[in-house]
Amino acid sequence: MFASAVKLVESADYKPKKIKTEDIKKAKKRKQEEEEDSKAKKVKSKDKKVPEVDKKKKPKKEEEQKWKWWEEERYPEGIKWKFLEHKGPVFAPPYEPLPENVKFYYDGKVMKLSTKAEEVATFFAKMLDHEYTTKEIFRKNFFKDWRKEMTSEEKSTITSLSKCDFTHMSQYFKAQSEARKQMSKEEKQKIKEENERLLKEYGYCVMDNHKERIANFKIEPPGLFRGRGNHPKMGMLKRRIMPEDIIINCSKDSKIPAPPPGHKWKEVRHDNKVTWLVSWTENIQGSIKYIMLNPSSRIKGEKDWQKYETARRLKKCVDKIRNQYREDWKSKEMKVRQRAVALYFIDKLALRAGNEKEEGETADTVGCCSLRVEHIKLHPELDGQEYVVEFDFLGKDSIRYYNKVPVEKRVFKNLQLFMENKQPEDDLFDRLNVSTQFMTSILNKHLQDLMEGLTAKVFRTYNASITLQQQLKELTNPDDNIPAKILSYNRANRAVAILCNHQRAPPKTFEKSMMNLQSKIDAKKEQLADARRELKSAKADAKVRRDEKSKKTVESKKKAVQRIEEQLMKLEVQATDREENKQIALGTSKLNYLDPRISVAWCKKWGIPIEKIYNKTQREKFAWAIDMAEEDYEF
DNA sequence: TCCACGACTTAGAAAGAGCCCT
DNA sequence: AGGGCTCTTTCTAAGTCGTGGA
């Protein structure tokens, strides 16, 4: 495996190709700033040998894991790698026709479908229990695309989806998945091993002397497109991706992955200005999909680190920027006022930028700059508060954003002005015929002038991280035990998730599991009462007897009570935590918005094991932060 | 000049793994 | 040992934002 990678390692002291000196300066400057900011450990010089890999032995696992890319010099802007070798993607398994005895019925009569039509029919059959298949748009799109796969005879027979009966097929698949669950240990083990083999062979690449995990090395299988929310394209057929659709990206001097026998790649390119290994164009939106590296990889981690450094730079100038936009609310230029109000929302409410979308191609969702008049209501007074703006719109993934926010008088007056003489479906922040640019582009250009690298999304990162830090300070009680401290952490995390509007559907089993927990608590309480009674009687007993043995009994009973108290406390904390978390998803903010060094520092400060905060995957992703953050880290 | 396209991050749902209780 | 529940992992859709080419 990776023969040429080994070769490369031998000549490890690769030299950078020609780089514009400007870029070098920029990179150096940036690096310096970051070193100061993060008190990062000393960066090794480039000549320092990368851990030598013995070409006879496999790369030592531990050594690979211990690689601290964050201590290495960064590449100049634009160049993403020097060497890249991989095995190409894993394709979806080919379609296996249904057994003869599994029937499809049309208009009450058995009908044998051609393989192609049958395959698409199985996609629908597999989703029969899903709400999707009841939606008109889904059915219409599916039927249209299905007909394209039919033979002409099938096309002339099958003219109405409602006459199609997929239930037998559906039952077959249910039985299949049931059978899979019932498989013996050995069979399951075999499948597991096969998956591991696949991961071992295709799940890794070599990028610049290091073996790195690939995030999604499997090509998306064909199926029916499941958009989120009210998507106009739901139900359309996502076609099967063939090697002929695939662009391979790797280095010239690497072993180029071989296409499956009898096939060719669409293209093999060697572009080290991008990070992806494989790409193809998807047929629903016509957009490009990529195979890229795992979050634990150098290339993703560096970018992530950089993101938080940009947010920290915003921290230094956010006051200035806030003063600036408050001034701009008074501007005589309408464009500037709109920009300033939009920025105020992005900052105060952590809204997304809200780029322009092509109408009718996606679900109707908006962000800040694409808000329409119909999405806000102005209340000069509401529930005893003045100047309240009521937001109600669908954001990313069609998640509803609903919020009533008191705003400053000037903002309120401006909003009234922006809404004057407009229809509900008009843009709140229109372009005023002054510019053809959409508000996001106006805004981001302005932000770029205020701070290098500043864009609308940086505010979300900044506000999320600063909120976590401040909430942790506020909520952590030094006298609390570990579970209580973790509850505080989760609460701080939750404050961020609420700010960012990260929601989830309440788990289907929520009520039930809550009741289960409650009965556990009740049982524990009883147990505690019993233990206390026993302790009491043991004490009384010891008073009378005054011997060693009864003293010992008292001690052990005392311990038992203590233990049960702790267990009860833990359960109660768990219940509170879960209740408060019902509709809130903590994962997204933890993974994408919270500077991990804040969490690491908090753990170090209070002696909380990092495993309580980050699971294995998260620890891998945030290895850089775990390694470098000390307890006094300040975002 | 601008805008469609490309690259990359962020997102919730669903599937899978594993744990705990009976 | 099996069933249910929870936590983790996988999946891929849906955003953001910069830029290259008409």
XYZ file of C-alpha atoms (C1' of nucleotides) in Angstrom:
679
model
C 0.000 0.000 0.000
C 1.065 3.538 -0.766
C 4.337 2.552 -2.343
C 5.012 5.957 -3.770
C 4.189 7.572 -0.482
C 7.041 5.717 1.084
C 9.223 6.937 -1.714
C 8.192 10.444 -0.944
C 8.990 10.098 2.684
C 12.518 9.243 1.730
C 12.889 12.625 0.145
C 11.047 14.311 2.907
C 12.739 17.670 2.736
C 10.570 18.840 -0.107
C 11.069 22.384 -1.211
C 8.307 24.815 -1.776
C 7.644 25.671 -5.362
C 7.796 29.234 -6.468
C 5.688 31.309 -4.192
C 4.881 34.927 -4.490
C 6.867 36.782 -1.837
C 3.767 38.713 -0.998
C 2.078 35.495 0.002
C 4.997 34.486 2.137
C 4.918 37.765 3.952
C 1.223 37.479 4.508
C 1.522 33.959 5.768
C 4.360 34.889 8.061
C 2.526 37.848 9.439
C -0.566 35.827 10.027
C 1.380 33.082 11.650
C 3.066 35.512 13.973
C -0.202 37.000 15.043
C -1.616 33.627 15.750
C 1.350 32.592 17.778
C 0.901 35.589 19.972
C -2.797 35.176 20.186
C -2.840 31.590 21.119
C 0.432 31.296 22.942
C 0.993 28.435 20.602
C 4.057 26.397 21.231
C 7.098 27.182 19.282
C 6.730 26.351 15.660
C 9.372 24.055 14.340
C 11.361 25.163 11.400
C 10.569 23.638 8.089
C 13.875 21.811 7.805
C 13.153 19.884 10.886
C 12.655 16.298 9.912
C 9.158 15.055 9.700
C 8.973 11.776 11.632
C 10.864 9.334 9.479
C 8.842 6.436 8.243
C 10.729 3.209 7.876
C 9.945 1.887 4.485
C 10.087 -1.744 5.513
C 7.760 -1.373 8.434
C 4.313 0.088 8.303
C 4.157 3.634 9.609
C 4.055 3.360 13.345
C 0.514 3.960 14.427
C 1.276 5.914 17.518
C 3.694 8.118 15.747
C 1.086 8.966 13.160
C -1.452 9.791 15.810
C 0.985 11.907 17.683
C 1.773 14.043 14.703
C 1.267 17.607 15.822
C 0.642 19.467 12.647
C -0.120 22.567 14.666
C 3.517 22.791 15.565
C 4.585 22.842 11.958
C 4.949 25.761 9.648
C 1.924 26.525 7.548
C 1.865 26.529 3.809
C 1.636 29.856 2.082
C -1.840 30.995 1.165
C -3.364 29.042 -1.673
C -1.220 25.937 -1.622
C -2.976 23.108 0.098
C -0.538 20.225 -0.262
C 2.626 19.063 -1.980
C 1.839 15.404 -2.273
C -1.452 13.594 -2.393
C -2.083 9.940 -3.026
C -5.288 7.972 -2.572
C -7.154 4.956 -3.836
C -10.119 6.730 -5.348
C -13.727 6.381 -4.220
C -15.777 3.326 -3.307
C -18.781 3.023 -5.571
C -22.257 2.087 -4.457
C -22.922 -1.637 -4.788
C -24.643 -2.548 -8.083
C -28.367 -3.092 -8.088
C -29.503 -6.584 -7.160
C -32.817 -7.460 -8.789
C -35.610 -8.624 -6.521
C -36.292 -12.333 -6.161
C -39.017 -13.613 -8.457
C -41.520 -14.023 -5.663
C -41.511 -10.361 -4.721
C -44.258 -8.773 -6.756
C -45.196 -5.348 -7.879
C -48.856 -4.723 -8.637
C -50.320 -2.222 -11.001
C -54.034 -1.612 -10.869
C -54.422 -4.791 -8.848
C -52.519 -6.984 -11.286
C -49.034 -8.433 -10.941
C -46.542 -6.721 -13.184
C -42.940 -7.691 -13.832
C -40.789 -4.601 -14.155
C -37.646 -4.161 -16.200
C -34.513 -4.029 -14.080
C -34.091 -0.286 -14.416
C -37.698 0.503 -13.592
C -37.645 -2.004 -10.763
C -34.590 -0.397 -9.188
C -36.249 3.004 -9.062
C -39.441 1.418 -7.765
C -37.498 -0.108 -4.873
C -36.306 3.359 -3.867
C -39.918 4.380 -3.454
C -40.912 1.115 -1.769
C -38.167 1.571 0.804
C -39.601 4.947 1.762
C -43.221 3.876 1.877
C -43.512 4.433 5.618
C -42.050 7.862 5.359
C -44.162 10.966 5.316
C -42.388 12.024 2.144
C -44.280 9.547 0.002
C -47.569 11.187 0.896
C -46.488 14.585 -0.338
C -47.841 15.670 -3.674
C -44.609 17.206 -4.961
C -42.618 14.176 -3.940
C -44.974 11.830 -5.742
C -45.117 13.982 -8.823
C -41.345 14.316 -9.100
C -40.795 10.662 -8.405
C -43.307 9.525 -10.951
C -41.911 11.783 -13.629
C -38.369 10.535 -13.101
C -39.461 6.940 -12.715
C -41.196 7.020 -16.065
C -37.938 8.087 -17.652
C -36.436 4.772 -16.569
C -39.286 2.671 -17.889
C -39.439 0.748 -21.137
C -41.978 2.049 -23.604
C -44.391 -0.740 -22.706
C -44.099 0.050 -19.023
C -44.590 3.689 -19.792
C -47.804 3.036 -21.621
C -49.141 0.739 -18.896
C -48.109 2.656 -15.806
C -49.812 6.000 -16.081
C -50.834 6.671 -12.504
C -48.792 6.396 -9.358
C -51.834 5.877 -7.205
C -52.499 2.598 -9.011
C -49.063 1.327 -8.097
C -48.847 -1.068 -5.214
C -45.424 -1.273 -3.631
C -46.527 -2.890 -0.391
C -45.211 -6.331 -1.183
C -41.839 -4.895 -2.080
C -41.890 -2.836 1.064
C -42.660 -5.877 3.194
C -39.791 -7.710 1.579
C -37.355 -4.971 2.522
C -38.669 -4.849 6.046
C -38.181 -8.588 6.334
C -34.675 -8.160 4.960
C -33.722 -5.590 7.516
C -35.300 -7.728 10.212
C -33.222 -10.671 9.037
C -30.144 -8.507 9.165
C -30.850 -7.741 12.779
C -31.341 -11.413 13.533
C -28.056 -12.451 11.976
C -25.724 -14.527 14.061
C -22.731 -13.017 15.741
C -20.392 -14.592 13.232
C -22.247 -13.135 10.272
C -22.305 -9.717 11.852
C -18.634 -10.009 12.625
C -17.959 -10.863 9.005
C -19.748 -7.747 7.793
C -17.908 -5.671 10.319
C -14.600 -7.033 9.158
C -15.474 -6.343 5.553
C -16.286 -2.735 6.439
C -13.026 -2.435 8.274
C -11.160 -3.787 5.289
C -12.850 -1.226 3.059
C -11.986 1.542 5.486
C -8.413 0.395 5.702
C -7.993 0.264 1.973
C -9.992 3.292 0.831
C -10.538 5.317 3.977
C -7.116 6.898 4.094
C -4.887 8.910 1.868
C -1.351 10.169 2.090
C -1.030 13.889 2.174
C 2.456 15.292 2.591
C 4.095 12.406 4.423
C 1.148 11.691 6.616
C -1.590 9.175 6.451
C -4.872 11.002 6.885
C -8.399 9.798 7.309
C -10.868 10.548 4.524
C -14.296 11.771 5.591
C -16.611 10.309 2.936
C -14.810 7.889 0.682
C -18.038 6.187 -0.398
C -19.919 7.608 -3.371
C -23.512 8.485 -2.585
C -25.746 5.656 -3.773
C -28.632 6.334 -6.142
C -31.998 7.020 -4.558
C -34.753 9.561 -4.281
C -33.764 13.088 -3.413
C -34.898 14.065 0.061
C -34.801 17.780 0.337
C -35.522 19.447 3.639
C -38.644 21.435 4.235
C -40.828 22.269 1.317
C -38.343 21.434 -1.385
C -39.613 21.682 -4.960
C -37.321 18.871 -6.092
C -38.120 16.277 -3.446
C -38.681 12.814 -4.894
C -36.532 13.318 -7.954
C -34.220 10.493 -8.904
C -30.642 10.861 -7.769
C -28.849 8.958 -10.452
C -26.131 6.396 -9.994
C -22.651 7.840 -10.170
C -20.284 6.046 -12.541
C -16.493 6.221 -12.808
C -17.050 8.226 -15.982
C -18.568 10.987 -13.781
C -15.610 11.105 -11.447
C -12.775 13.598 -11.367
C -9.747 12.382 -9.477
C -7.426 14.873 -7.855
C -3.996 13.736 -6.695
C -0.377 14.607 -7.237
C 1.416 13.884 -10.457
C 4.026 11.760 -8.791
C 1.530 9.654 -6.870
C 0.175 6.271 -7.772
C -2.963 7.257 -9.623
C -6.007 5.279 -8.520
C -7.252 2.763 -11.058
C -10.865 3.003 -12.248
C -12.964 -0.166 -11.892
C -12.230 -2.670 -14.688
C -13.763 -1.663 -17.994
C -14.236 1.929 -16.886
C -12.487 5.245 -17.169
C -12.365 8.311 -14.964
C -13.874 11.464 -16.352
C -10.637 13.256 -15.601
C -7.510 13.036 -13.519
C -6.139 16.353 -12.378
C -3.350 17.539 -10.184
C -4.562 20.681 -8.489
C -2.874 21.440 -5.209
C -4.812 24.664 -4.785
C -7.805 22.613 -3.590
C -8.265 20.098 -0.799
C -10.581 17.555 -2.399
C -9.570 14.124 -3.648
C -12.583 13.240 -5.766
C -15.480 15.199 -7.227
C -18.547 14.656 -9.347
C -21.529 16.649 -10.469
C -24.814 15.712 -8.908
C -27.923 15.706 -11.089
C -30.578 17.318 -8.864
C -29.140 20.805 -8.472
C -26.206 20.380 -10.822
C -23.828 21.133 -7.987
C -20.466 19.557 -7.366
C -19.926 17.014 -4.624
C -16.564 16.249 -3.102
C -14.632 13.676 -1.217
C -12.526 15.460 1.361
C -10.559 14.705 4.493
C -11.747 14.016 7.986
C -11.970 16.874 10.511
C -8.988 15.401 12.336
C -6.771 16.035 9.322
C -4.219 18.775 9.176
C -5.933 20.474 6.283
C -9.282 20.782 8.079
C -7.833 21.445 11.489
C -5.675 24.320 10.353
C -8.651 25.982 8.759
C -10.711 25.462 11.879
C -8.027 26.966 14.074
C -7.762 29.887 11.694
C -11.510 30.424 11.895
C -11.337 30.887 15.658
C -8.351 33.171 15.342
C -10.354 35.372 12.985
C -13.169 35.434 15.519
C -10.693 36.441 18.195
C -9.468 39.263 16.034
C -13.063 40.406 15.769
C -13.207 40.443 19.550
C -10.554 43.131 19.519
C -12.452 45.451 17.221
C -16.066 44.547 17.795
C -16.719 47.624 19.930
C -15.485 49.866 17.198
C -17.615 48.060 14.643
C -20.669 48.311 16.853
C -20.201 52.020 17.293
C -19.757 52.330 13.592
C -23.005 50.622 12.666
C -24.894 52.587 15.255
C -23.626 55.722 13.580
C -24.643 54.319 10.229
C -28.273 54.007 11.340
C -28.359 57.778 10.940
C -26.716 57.874 7.532
C -28.413 59.827 4.800
C -27.585 57.029 2.428
C -30.313 54.432 2.538
C -27.961 51.671 1.485
C -25.706 52.370 4.431
C -28.631 52.364 6.828
C -29.872 49.051 5.540
C -26.437 47.581 5.752
C -26.107 48.817 9.318
C -29.432 47.386 10.429
C -28.683 44.058 8.765
C -25.330 43.934 10.504
C -26.987 44.765 13.805
C -29.249 41.723 13.425
C -26.357 39.498 12.434
C -24.413 40.638 15.457
C -27.172 40.777 18.035
C -29.160 37.733 16.947
C -26.430 35.632 15.336
C -28.421 35.381 12.130
C -26.829 33.897 9.048
C -25.875 36.190 6.203
C -28.718 35.100 3.937
C -27.419 34.883 0.399
C -29.551 35.251 -2.678
C -31.143 32.003 -3.827
C -32.514 30.969 -7.141
C -36.253 30.992 -6.821
C -38.058 27.703 -7.260
C -34.874 25.623 -7.149
C -34.782 25.147 -3.399
C -37.013 25.390 -0.345
C -38.013 28.946 0.450
C -35.712 29.786 3.324
C -34.012 33.016 4.270
C -31.211 34.513 6.306
C -30.692 38.087 7.438
C -30.073 39.793 4.110
C -32.809 37.861 2.328
C -35.472 38.619 4.947
C -38.733 39.759 3.436
C -41.262 42.187 4.818
C -43.572 39.273 5.669
C -40.958 37.799 8.016
C -41.041 40.538 10.613
C -43.714 42.342 12.553
C -43.146 45.620 14.280
C -44.680 46.247 17.694
C -44.174 49.761 19.040
C -45.082 48.175 22.334
C -45.474 44.562 23.351
C -45.747 42.963 26.797
C -44.489 46.093 28.464
C -41.479 46.423 26.187
C -40.913 49.126 23.627
C -39.915 48.681 19.999
C -40.248 44.969 19.683
C -39.485 43.183 16.419
C -41.153 39.827 15.967
C -39.227 37.506 13.667
C -40.856 34.495 12.115
C -39.145 32.823 9.194
C -37.655 29.571 7.980
C -33.865 29.513 8.068
C -31.316 26.971 6.917
C -32.739 23.445 6.671
C -36.197 25.026 7.002
C -35.761 25.367 10.741
C -38.127 27.995 12.055
C -36.694 31.068 13.658
C -39.158 32.693 15.982
C -38.115 35.478 18.279
C -39.453 38.677 19.777
C -36.677 41.146 20.286
C -36.728 44.629 21.744
C -34.498 46.796 19.565
C -33.218 50.305 19.779
C -35.553 53.045 18.721
C -33.427 54.006 15.749
C -33.448 50.469 14.399
C -37.179 50.336 14.807
C -37.710 53.596 12.967
C -35.416 52.450 10.205
C -37.322 49.205 9.816
C -40.548 51.163 9.489
C -38.897 53.168 6.794
C -37.612 50.088 4.949
C -41.071 48.560 4.990
C -42.904 51.590 3.703
C -44.816 50.998 0.496
C -43.693 47.420 0.214
C -45.558 44.204 -0.349
C -45.150 41.335 2.121
C -43.070 39.383 -0.420
C -40.648 42.254 -1.052
C -37.110 42.157 0.301
C -36.726 44.004 3.589
C -33.240 45.062 2.585
C -33.769 45.922 -1.019
C -31.085 47.188 -3.321
C -32.715 50.554 -3.849
C -31.820 50.501 -7.518
C -28.488 51.941 -6.526
C -26.581 48.774 -6.991
C -27.144 45.469 -8.683
C -25.390 43.739 -5.840
C -27.227 41.719 -3.314
C -27.069 42.843 0.303
C -24.714 40.036 1.393
C -22.105 41.131 -1.065
C -22.464 44.784 -0.039
C -22.212 43.780 3.587
C -19.234 41.480 3.213
C -17.333 44.066 1.215
C -17.949 46.563 3.975
C -16.858 44.074 6.635
C -13.680 43.345 4.741
C -12.845 47.051 5.035
C -13.453 46.990 8.773
C -11.203 44.014 9.433
C -9.195 41.721 7.219
C -10.927 38.404 6.802
C -14.145 39.613 8.397
C -17.371 38.266 6.899
C -20.887 37.923 8.224
C -20.396 34.394 9.504
C -17.516 35.422 11.745
C -20.051 37.157 13.985
C -21.775 33.868 14.619
C -18.504 32.217 15.581
C -17.485 35.163 17.703
C -20.788 35.523 19.520
C -21.080 31.795 20.089
C -17.607 31.469 21.569
C -17.732 34.597 23.669
C -21.106 33.513 25.024
C -19.734 30.137 26.030
C -16.795 31.692 27.790
C -18.891 34.198 29.632
C -21.589 31.675 30.548
C -19.000 29.242 31.870
C -17.617 31.963 34.071
C -21.045 32.781 35.322
C -22.447 29.312 35.830
C -19.542 27.284 37.174
C -19.706 26.921 40.902
C -16.295 25.951 42.303
C -17.901 23.955 45.115
C -19.961 21.797 42.802
C -19.021 18.224 42.160
C -18.146 17.016 38.700
C -21.639 16.093 37.453
C -22.973 19.463 38.574
C -20.127 21.247 36.852
C -20.855 19.326 33.695
C -24.458 20.396 33.959
C -23.201 23.966 34.065
C -21.142 23.308 30.987
C -24.130 21.896 29.181
C -26.146 24.911 30.192
C -23.532 27.235 28.800
C -23.452 25.153 25.638
C -27.227 25.341 25.546
C -27.216 29.124 25.772
C -25.139 29.115 22.604
C -27.350 26.597 20.835
C -30.347 28.787 21.620
C -28.553 31.843 20.336
C -27.715 30.059 17.108
C -31.186 28.499 16.887
C -29.889 24.949 16.673
C -32.971 22.836 17.005
C -33.880 19.224 16.732
C -37.116 17.341 16.555
C -37.850 16.188 20.090
C -36.847 12.530 20.142
C -39.829 10.271 19.436
C -39.314 8.467 22.700
C -38.740 11.577 24.735
C -41.775 11.434 27.036
C -41.259 7.791 27.726
C -37.597 8.042 28.474
C -38.294 10.976 30.751
C -40.775 8.860 32.687
C -38.302 6.024 32.912
C -35.770 8.341 34.369
C -38.263 9.685 36.858
C -39.113 6.211 38.085
C -35.418 5.507 38.453
C -35.160 8.627 40.572
C -38.076 7.534 42.704
C -36.569 4.122 43.206
C -33.282 5.691 44.159
C -35.015 7.919 46.685
C -36.558 4.916 48.338
C -33.246 3.178 48.362
C -31.767 6.213 50.032
C -34.450 6.261 52.694
C -33.762 2.595 53.395
C -30.052 3.164 53.615
C -30.577 6.034 56.019
C -32.785 3.921 58.215
C -30.162 1.205 58.264
C -27.501 3.710 59.147
C -29.580 5.017 61.997
C -30.156 1.632 63.471
C -26.526 0.710 63.011
C -25.575 3.853 64.904
C -27.936 2.998 67.720
C -26.581 -0.482 67.759
C -23.023 0.768 67.946
C -23.856 3.042 70.848
C -25.052 0.118 72.852
C -22.398 -2.391 71.883
C -19.394 -0.105 71.601
C -17.314 -2.703 69.785
C -15.094 -2.519 66.699
C -17.354 -4.571 64.543
C -20.410 -2.400 64.960
C -18.316 0.721 64.451
C -17.223 -0.699 61.159
C -20.797 -1.412 60.233
C -21.675 2.213 60.881
C -18.854 3.330 58.674
C -19.869 1.113 55.815
C -23.517 2.166 56.130
C -22.434 5.776 56.092
C -20.559 5.164 52.913
C -23.533 3.445 51.388
C -25.728 6.444 52.134
C -23.176 8.752 50.622
C -22.912 6.642 47.526
C -26.645 6.555 47.030
C -26.901 10.282 47.598
C -24.383 10.827 44.869
C -26.182 8.490 42.528
C -29.466 10.254 43.177
C -27.898 13.617 42.577
C -26.454 12.379 39.331
C -29.834 11.133 38.180
C -31.529 14.376 39.091
C -28.953 16.377 37.248
C -29.427 14.116 34.270
C -33.178 14.668 34.343
C -32.838 18.443 34.466
C -30.328 18.389 31.693
C -32.463 16.243 29.476
C -35.619 18.235 30.039
C -33.895 21.479 29.181
C -32.450 19.867 26.107
C -35.675 18.589 24.671
C -35.696 20.529 21.424
C -32.186 21.864 21.401
C -29.290 20.363 19.520
C -25.983 20.981 21.265
C -23.800 19.150 18.780
C -23.706 21.697 16.010
C -22.430 24.534 18.137
C -19.949 22.312 19.921
C -18.564 21.120 16.614
C -18.637 24.290 14.583
C -18.940 27.421 16.667
C -17.279 27.039 20.029
C -13.554 27.604 20.195
C -12.494 24.248 21.621
C -9.726 25.884 23.617
C -12.364 27.484 25.837
C -13.713 24.060 26.739
C -10.275 22.548 27.168
C -9.213 25.377 29.452
C -12.363 25.009 31.482
C -11.768 21.287 31.888
C -8.204 21.881 33.006
C -9.209 24.592 35.411
C -11.829 22.510 37.162
C -10.239 19.114 36.841
C -12.926 17.762 34.567
C -11.739 14.892 32.388
C -11.901 16.015 28.776
C -13.756 12.791 27.912
C -16.767 14.150 29.769
C -17.040 17.001 27.310
C -15.750 15.563 24.053
C -16.260 12.052 22.771
C -13.598 10.228 20.785
C -14.384 11.814 17.434
C -14.524 15.251 18.965
C -11.241 14.722 20.726
C -9.687 13.785 17.420
C -11.059 16.840 15.721
C -9.919 19.111 18.524
C -6.588 17.447 19.222
C -4.835 20.726 18.437
C -6.830 22.573 21.069
C -6.468 19.846 23.678
C -2.740 19.948 23.165
C -2.234 23.669 23.191
C -4.791 25.269 25.514
C -3.831 25.870 29.117
C -6.241 26.617 31.908
C -5.734 30.350 31.595
C -6.706 30.447 27.930
C -8.816 33.449 27.061
C -10.830 33.496 23.867
C -17.972 44.208 -14.021
C -20.698 40.656 -12.337
C -22.590 36.479 -11.455
C -22.502 31.613 -12.007
C -19.754 28.357 -10.337
C -16.590 26.113 -7.340
C -14.901 25.046 -2.831
C -15.593 24.618 1.540
C -18.334 24.847 6.196
C -22.419 23.925 8.702
C -26.690 21.183 9.459
C -30.299 17.797 11.185
C -31.928 13.120 10.249
C -31.172 8.452 10.071
C -28.564 4.445 10.786
C -25.590 1.855 13.594
C -23.207 0.477 17.799
C -23.138 -0.578 22.189
C -24.890 -0.679 26.735
C -28.058 -1.852 30.325
C -31.813 -4.191 32.125
C -34.834 -8.076 32.419
C -30.043 -13.505 24.877
C -33.016 -10.209 23.527
C -35.149 -5.808 23.490
C -35.140 -1.070 24.154
C -32.738 3.052 24.843
C -28.937 6.301 24.187
C -24.904 7.850 22.278
C -22.021 7.912 18.157
C -21.278 7.815 13.396
C -22.709 8.349 8.849
C -24.980 10.662 5.406
C -25.722 14.247 2.406
C -28.380 18.615 2.064
C -27.950 23.402 2.526
C -25.607 27.124 3.668
C -21.367 30.899 3.027
C -18.169 33.250 0.344
C -14.432 34.027 -3.083
C -13.236 34.082 -7.864
C -12.615 33.169 -12.805
C -14.204 33.832 -17.100
C -17.781 35.816 -20.230
